[in-house]
Amino acid sequence: MQSFRTELENPVVEQEIIELERKIRSYREGKMVEDKFKSLRLARGIYGQRQPGVQMIRIKLPFGKVTFKQLLRIADVSDEYASSNIHFTTRQDIQIHFVSLDRTPELWAQLAEDDMTLREACGNTVRNVTASPAAGIDPDEPFDVSPYARTTFEYFVRNPICAEMGRKFKIGFSSSDKDTAFSYLQDFGFIPKVRIVEGEEQRGFTVMYGGGLGAQPILAQKIHDFLPEDEFIPLIEATIRVFDRYGERNNRNKARFKYVVQKLGLEEVLRLVEEERLANKTQHFVIDRETVAQPEPPAVFKGEVEPVDAKAYEIWLKTNTFEQKQSGFYGVYVKVPTGDIPTAKARLLIEGIQEHVADDMRVTQDQNLLLKYARKASLPHIYNVLHSLGYAHYGFNSTLDVTTCPGTDTCNLGISNSTEMARVLERYIEEFHHDFVYEQNLKIKISGCMNACGQHSLAHIGFHGGSLKAAGKVLPAAQVMIGGGTVGNGVGRIADRITKVPTKRVTQVVDLVLNDFKINKLADESFHEYYDRQTKDYFYRLLKPIADLSTLTEDEFLDWGREDVYNTAIGVGECAGVVIDLVATLLFETEEKLELAKQALEKGSYADAIYHIYSSFVWTAKALLLDKGVNASTQIAVINEFETLYVQEGTFTFPTAFTERVLQINKYEPSKEFAEAYLTQATAFYYEAAEYRQAVVKA
């Protein structure tokens, strides 16, 4: 590993980079244990990839702001150290892939020359502070939240109260009540408000608290209708202190702040936060509203340019541009498929647009790019530049604009190839459902696994990767989720799990749902209203034929874009902080089934509830059998093998035989009494099995 010298202006950053180089050397020499080094590198934005021996580097861009010079610097760095590609993330970061660990210090030094950092981009830290990409130019905003997001980033980066938390912490600022930064699914979500006090305008925020995505999404709760602007930093600080003290650190599945709120109760958490505020660095924090100034507009464009495709250009104008609150200027959304732009195209993009837009671009939460301060006369030129690069795709933020995580391309946790699935769906919708190019209240989002990096939980139609078994083989599958999304002003919805289908059938799912929506929706009815009227059960029945595994073709045993045999080999997920394998997946699905049973019980659907409970017994037993290398082919074999290998060996005990306990399903008529008793037994078995599994993993 080569040493290097850097002339960085910030001595703290310089020291951090030098220290990283030392730690890497210490790790290579065997002087630092794996877990300790992993924690250190994650806190510096260095994340292990699915491919051995290389790293993903996450560049932390507060509220997604990136300048021309910074993007060009990232392109240079990606060419020298990575794969000549730039990836935009759903938290407004930029990632590059296939980087050698030993070269990360010098890579960081180059990025730091243009005021970019890797610090706390991953790990158990305050992650990138996000904001609505249109902040500063949004016609609906009460004020620009960019300075507040920037201040939050600066206040908590390298802050000791959040250097080694039990889990990550996420903060987002929406620019208006449209809530495009998803305040309802953040640990802290802020929506700007203005009120008049004694004749003077006062700025503040509606505050959403304790939300989160992940494998088990939880909606945030509103704790303030209006919090004055000088109080939001102290509130975050006190909360993080409480989280650091009371947050789970052993079972990382339950380590997010949302579980602290769930466990202690909102009232008790807020009491602890109030009690903690005395220890804050400050009781009131005055915000410098000029921290993020508006950029200089481009010079007047005097030429005349005709768009290369007049018809497509007109659609693009309607879907990808909007009039800013600054009169005479337009925001332009660049739709970047799967969030990936090769470095060569990035350079050509900057070269083509830099005299036509302001030097203040924003990465969006749906992996696109927002250009600001375009003059109307420049729009045809900008369109032509994008067209020449393949980025003049219309339909920004529409059904046609599918969000996805990297999936099995690079991620350790990926179960399915979500990027190719997204490309297939976009092509399919454009060809067969072109009218949805204007529909911005029906979004499709995909994650490669149950963790929600692709935001599938807040999609109107969402998919996450999974697997199914048929004909003695495993095939890639997609969990279908419907009914999520943003309502507005802190209100959001988490999508319902409907059914699981072979991955190759997702186009059928989308086709069926979109057609049904077009045919059966009432006049002016939104997708949410239509979904609520039809009910979850309607969609289960609608999609049930697609989930039928008796008609599988050989192609359906292959994932999208793959020709090799599908397998569920999963590595260690460092961002999510858990080990995801088939055993863990089955146990998670057990929890889902128990939750479905509770919901069915509440509705009086006792037979449905009882079958969900029975399935949870089988899934739990199957998971533990896999730990012993036993992959029973039928449910009855699972039940019997568990009896033999776990009950008769004394690992688990029951008042009666395990087989008798599970097979009560066919000994009683469906009733509330039996369903409740059966659910109690299954829940107890699940928790005992989960504890046993955790002990095995730790051993």
mmCIF file of N, CA and C in Angstrom, residues 393-462:
data_model
loop_
_atom_site.group_PDB
_atom_site.id
_atom_site.type_symbol
_atom_site.label_atom_id
_atom_site.label_comp_id
_atom_site.label_asym_id
_atom_site.label_seq_id
_atom_site.Cartn_x
_atom_site.Cartn_y
_atom_site.Cartn_z
ATOM 1 N N HIS A 393 -35.341 10.497 -20.973
ATOM 2 C CA HIS A 393 -36.525 9.695 -20.661
ATOM 3 C C HIS A 393 -37.569 10.581 -19.986
ATOM 4 N N TYR A 394 -38.773 10.582 -20.495
ATOM 5 C CA TYR A 394 -39.834 11.353 -19.858
ATOM 6 C C TYR A 394 -40.494 10.510 -18.762
ATOM 7 N N GLY A 395 -41.388 11.138 -18.025
ATOM 8 C CA GLY A 395 -42.119 10.407 -16.984
ATOM 9 C C GLY A 395 -41.454 10.435 -15.625
ATOM 10 N N PHE A 396 -40.716 11.509 -15.305
ATOM 11 C CA PHE A 396 -40.110 11.589 -13.981
ATOM 12 C C PHE A 396 -41.177 11.450 -12.900
ATOM 13 N N ASN A 397 -40.863 10.678 -11.874
ATOM 14 C CA ASN A 397 -41.720 10.477 -10.701
ATOM 15 C C ASN A 397 -43.090 9.920 -11.068
ATOM 16 N N SER A 398 -43.177 9.270 -12.221
ATOM 17 C CA SER A 398 -44.437 8.652 -12.639
ATOM 18 C C SER A 398 -44.354 7.145 -12.438
ATOM 19 N N THR A 399 -45.407 6.442 -12.828
ATOM 20 C CA THR A 399 -45.400 4.979 -12.768
ATOM 21 C C THR A 399 -44.268 4.417 -13.606
ATOM 22 N N LEU A 400 -43.902 5.149 -14.639
ATOM 23 C CA LEU A 400 -42.831 4.719 -15.543
ATOM 24 C C LEU A 400 -41.443 4.859 -14.917
ATOM 25 N N ASP A 401 -41.335 5.590 -13.821
ATOM 26 C CA ASP A 401 -40.050 5.884 -13.173
ATOM 27 C C ASP A 401 -39.872 4.943 -11.980
ATOM 28 N N VAL A 402 -39.264 3.791 -12.213
ATOM 29 C CA VAL A 402 -39.150 2.746 -11.196
ATOM 30 C C VAL A 402 -37.880 2.951 -10.365
ATOM 31 N N THR A 403 -38.031 2.948 -9.061
ATOM 32 C CA THR A 403 -36.902 3.059 -8.137
ATOM 33 C C THR A 403 -36.402 1.668 -7.766
ATOM 34 N N THR A 404 -35.069 1.514 -7.661
ATOM 35 C CA THR A 404 -34.523 0.202 -7.302
ATOM 36 C C THR A 404 -33.201 0.342 -6.572
ATOM 37 N N CYS A 405 -32.891 -0.639 -5.745
ATOM 38 C CA CYS A 405 -31.566 -0.731 -5.130
ATOM 39 C C CYS A 405 -30.649 -1.525 -6.065
ATOM 40 N N PRO A 406 -29.334 -1.639 -5.749
ATOM 41 C CA PRO A 406 -28.425 -2.387 -6.633
ATOM 42 C C PRO A 406 -28.681 -3.894 -6.679
ATOM 43 N N GLY A 407 -29.366 -4.441 -5.663
ATOM 44 C CA GLY A 407 -29.673 -5.869 -5.671
ATOM 45 C C GLY A 407 -28.437 -6.740 -5.765
ATOM 46 N N THR A 408 -28.556 -7.830 -6.517
ATOM 47 C CA THR A 408 -27.453 -8.794 -6.598
ATOM 48 C C THR A 408 -26.296 -8.322 -7.464
ATOM 49 N N ASP A 409 -26.398 -7.138 -8.039
ATOM 50 C CA ASP A 409 -25.260 -6.610 -8.799
ATOM 51 C C ASP A 409 -24.031 -6.482 -7.904
ATOM 52 N N THR A 410 -24.238 -5.907 -6.709
ATOM 53 C CA THR A 410 -23.091 -5.671 -5.820
ATOM 54 C C THR A 410 -23.387 -5.918 -4.354
ATOM 55 N N CYS A 411 -24.649 -5.940 -3.941
ATOM 56 C CA CYS A 411 -24.984 -5.933 -2.520
ATOM 57 C C CYS A 411 -24.923 -7.325 -1.905
ATOM 58 N N ASN A 412 -24.346 -7.407 -0.717
ATOM 59 C CA ASN A 412 -24.276 -8.662 0.019
ATOM 60 C C ASN A 412 -25.646 -9.228 0.352
ATOM 61 N N LEU A 413 -26.616 -8.358 0.554
ATOM 62 C CA LEU A 413 -27.931 -8.798 0.989
ATOM 63 C C LEU A 413 -28.858 -9.170 -0.163
ATOM 64 N N GLY A 414 -28.464 -8.856 -1.386
ATOM 65 C CA GLY A 414 -29.358 -9.031 -2.522
ATOM 66 C C GLY A 414 -29.789 -10.477 -2.731
ATOM 67 N N ILE A 415 -31.094 -10.670 -2.902
ATOM 68 C CA ILE A 415 -31.649 -11.990 -3.198
ATOM 69 C C ILE A 415 -32.060 -12.067 -4.660
ATOM 70 N N SER A 416 -32.389 -10.926 -5.246
ATOM 71 C CA SER A 416 -32.806 -10.919 -6.647
ATOM 72 C C SER A 416 -32.167 -9.758 -7.392
ATOM 73 N N ASN A 417 -32.171 -9.857 -8.720
ATOM 74 C CA ASN A 417 -31.579 -8.837 -9.578
ATOM 75 C C ASN A 417 -32.590 -7.713 -9.790
ATOM 76 N N SER A 418 -32.668 -6.825 -8.828
ATOM 77 C CA SER A 418 -33.682 -5.770 -8.849
ATOM 78 C C SER A 418 -33.450 -4.750 -9.959
ATOM 79 N N THR A 419 -32.196 -4.511 -10.348
ATOM 80 C CA THR A 419 -31.936 -3.501 -11.377
ATOM 81 C C THR A 419 -32.480 -3.927 -12.736
ATOM 82 N N GLU A 420 -32.250 -5.185 -13.092
ATOM 83 C CA GLU A 420 -32.777 -5.650 -14.380
ATOM 84 C C GLU A 420 -34.297 -5.727 -14.337
ATOM 85 N N MET A 421 -34.847 -6.095 -13.186
ATOM 86 C CA MET A 421 -36.300 -6.113 -13.043
ATOM 87 C C MET A 421 -36.879 -4.728 -13.286
ATOM 88 N N ALA A 422 -36.210 -3.706 -12.768
ATOM 89 C CA ALA A 422 -36.677 -2.330 -12.963
ATOM 90 C C ALA A 422 -36.648 -1.944 -14.437
ATOM 91 N N ARG A 423 -35.559 -2.296 -15.113
ATOM 92 C CA ARG A 423 -35.453 -1.974 -16.540
ATOM 93 C C ARG A 423 -36.560 -2.662 -17.339
ATOM 94 N N VAL A 424 -36.819 -3.917 -17.023
ATOM 95 C CA VAL A 424 -37.871 -4.667 -17.720
ATOM 96 C C VAL A 424 -39.230 -4.010 -17.501
ATOM 97 N N LEU A 425 -39.515 -3.635 -16.259
ATOM 98 C CA LEU A 425 -40.810 -3.035 -15.954
ATOM 99 C C LEU A 425 -40.982 -1.676 -16.628
ATOM 100 N N GLU A 426 -39.926 -0.880 -16.653
ATOM 101 C CA GLU A 426 -40.032 0.426 -17.316
ATOM 102 C C GLU A 426 -40.316 0.259 -18.803
ATOM 103 N N ARG A 427 -39.613 -0.671 -19.445
ATOM 104 C CA ARG A 427 -39.871 -0.908 -20.873
ATOM 105 C C ARG A 427 -41.291 -1.419 -21.087
ATOM 106 N N TYR A 428 -41.747 -2.290 -20.214
ATOM 107 C CA TYR A 428 -43.085 -2.877 -20.356
ATOM 108 C C TYR A 428 -44.163 -1.807 -20.186
ATOM 109 N N ILE A 429 -44.022 -0.973 -19.172
ATOM 110 C CA ILE A 429 -45.039 0.060 -18.928
ATOM 111 C C ILE A 429 -45.062 1.068 -20.070
ATOM 112 N N GLU A 430 -43.889 1.434 -20.563
ATOM 113 C CA GLU A 430 -43.849 2.399 -21.662
ATOM 114 C C GLU A 430 -44.529 1.844 -22.908
ATOM 115 N N GLU A 431 -44.392 0.558 -23.137
ATOM 116 C CA GLU A 431 -44.975 -0.042 -24.338
ATOM 117 C C GLU A 431 -46.462 -0.335 -24.190
ATOM 118 N N PHE A 432 -46.869 -0.843 -23.030
ATOM 119 C CA PHE A 432 -48.242 -1.331 -22.895
ATOM 120 C C PHE A 432 -49.141 -0.450 -22.023
ATOM 121 N N HIS A 433 -48.550 0.460 -21.261
ATOM 122 C CA HIS A 433 -49.349 1.334 -20.387
ATOM 123 C C HIS A 433 -48.821 2.762 -20.489
ATOM 124 N N HIS A 434 -48.699 3.235 -21.695
ATOM 125 C CA HIS A 434 -48.055 4.528 -21.932
ATOM 126 C C HIS A 434 -48.800 5.672 -21.264
ATOM 127 N N ASP A 435 -50.101 5.524 -21.050
ATOM 128 C CA ASP A 435 -50.877 6.594 -20.431
ATOM 129 C C ASP A 435 -50.433 6.865 -18.991
ATOM 130 N N PHE A 436 -49.732 5.916 -18.363
ATOM 131 C CA PHE A 436 -49.285 6.102 -16.984
ATOM 132 C C PHE A 436 -48.034 6.979 -16.898
ATOM 133 N N VAL A 437 -47.542 7.462 -18.023
ATOM 134 C CA VAL A 437 -46.393 8.360 -17.997
ATOM 135 C C VAL A 437 -46.728 9.669 -17.280
ATOM 136 N N TYR A 438 -48.025 9.999 -17.200
ATOM 137 C CA TYR A 438 -48.451 11.221 -16.530
ATOM 138 C C TYR A 438 -48.951 10.973 -15.103
ATOM 139 N N GLU A 439 -48.996 9.719 -14.691
ATOM 140 C CA GLU A 439 -49.536 9.377 -13.370
ATOM 141 C C GLU A 439 -48.442 9.461 -12.307
ATOM 142 N N GLN A 440 -48.485 10.491 -11.482
ATOM 143 C CA GLN A 440 -47.452 10.681 -10.458
ATOM 144 C C GLN A 440 -47.908 10.256 -9.070
ATOM 145 N N ASN A 441 -49.071 9.648 -8.982
ATOM 146 C CA ASN A 441 -49.565 9.143 -7.706
ATOM 147 C C ASN A 441 -49.714 7.629 -7.730
ATOM 148 N N LEU A 442 -48.825 6.999 -8.503
ATOM 149 C CA LEU A 442 -48.781 5.532 -8.535
ATOM 150 C C LEU A 442 -47.340 5.142 -8.840
ATOM 151 N N LYS A 443 -46.572 4.905 -7.795
ATOM 152 C CA LYS A 443 -45.143 4.638 -7.927
ATOM 153 C C LYS A 443 -44.842 3.156 -7.730
ATOM 154 N N ILE A 444 -43.843 2.680 -8.499
ATOM 155 C CA ILE A 444 -43.346 1.304 -8.365
ATOM 156 C C ILE A 444 -41.917 1.366 -7.829
ATOM 157 N N LYS A 445 -41.643 0.593 -6.793
ATOM 158 C CA LYS A 445 -40.313 0.573 -6.183
ATOM 159 C C LYS A 445 -39.908 -0.866 -5.888
ATOM 160 N N ILE A 446 -38.603 -1.133 -6.035
ATOM 161 C CA ILE A 446 -38.103 -2.508 -5.915
ATOM 162 C C ILE A 446 -36.890 -2.539 -4.999
ATOM 163 N N SER A 447 -36.860 -3.528 -4.107
ATOM 164 C CA SER A 447 -35.669 -3.824 -3.314
ATOM 165 C C SER A 447 -35.246 -5.255 -3.597
ATOM 166 N N GLY A 448 -33.934 -5.489 -3.579
ATOM 167 C CA GLY A 448 -33.424 -6.824 -3.871
ATOM 168 C C GLY A 448 -33.597 -7.810 -2.740
ATOM 169 N N CYS A 449 -33.953 -7.306 -1.545
ATOM 170 C CA CYS A 449 -34.199 -8.169 -0.396
ATOM 171 C C CYS A 449 -35.270 -7.500 0.453
ATOM 172 N N MET A 450 -35.511 -8.046 1.642
ATOM 173 C CA MET A 450 -36.575 -7.499 2.492
ATOM 174 C C MET A 450 -36.224 -6.133 3.080
ATOM 175 N N ASN A 451 -34.929 -5.809 3.174
ATOM 176 C CA ASN A 451 -34.550 -4.470 3.611
ATOM 177 C C ASN A 451 -34.940 -3.478 2.513
ATOM 178 N N ALA A 452 -35.248 -2.264 2.914
ATOM 179 C CA ALA A 452 -35.984 -1.376 2.021
ATOM 180 C C ALA A 452 -35.129 -0.306 1.361
ATOM 181 N N CYS A 453 -33.932 -0.669 0.904
ATOM 182 C CA CYS A 453 -33.082 0.326 0.232
ATOM 183 C C CYS A 453 -33.744 0.856 -1.035
ATOM 184 N N GLY A 454 -34.589 0.064 -1.653
ATOM 185 C CA GLY A 454 -35.334 0.505 -2.826
ATOM 186 C C GLY A 454 -36.691 1.095 -2.485
ATOM 187 N N GLN A 455 -36.982 1.246 -1.195
ATOM 188 C CA GLN A 455 -38.196 1.912 -0.703
ATOM 189 C C GLN A 455 -39.482 1.184 -1.067
ATOM 190 N N HIS A 456 -39.415 -0.154 -1.213
ATOM 191 C CA HIS A 456 -40.618 -0.874 -1.641
ATOM 192 C C HIS A 456 -41.786 -0.732 -0.658
ATOM 193 N N SER A 457 -41.478 -0.485 0.613
ATOM 194 C CA SER A 457 -42.538 -0.388 1.619
ATOM 195 C C SER A 457 -43.406 0.846 1.438
ATOM 196 N N LEU A 458 -42.874 1.899 0.790
ATOM 197 C CA LEU A 458 -43.677 3.106 0.600
ATOM 198 C C LEU A 458 -44.116 3.263 -0.859
ATOM 199 N N ALA A 459 -44.194 2.140 -1.567
ATOM 200 C CA ALA A 459 -44.632 2.164 -2.959
ATOM 201 C C ALA A 459 -46.128 1.869 -3.069
ATOM 202 N N HIS A 460 -46.738 2.407 -4.109
ATOM 203 C CA HIS A 460 -48.105 2.005 -4.437
ATOM 204 C C HIS A 460 -48.100 0.550 -4.887
ATOM 205 N N ILE A 461 -47.084 0.200 -5.701
ATOM 206 C CA ILE A 461 -46.835 -1.202 -6.050
ATOM 207 C C ILE A 461 -45.354 -1.454 -5.764
ATOM 208 N N GLY A 462 -45.080 -2.326 -4.828
ATOM 209 C CA GLY A 462 -43.705 -2.595 -4.448
ATOM 210 C C GLY A 462 -43.349 -4.060 -4.579
#
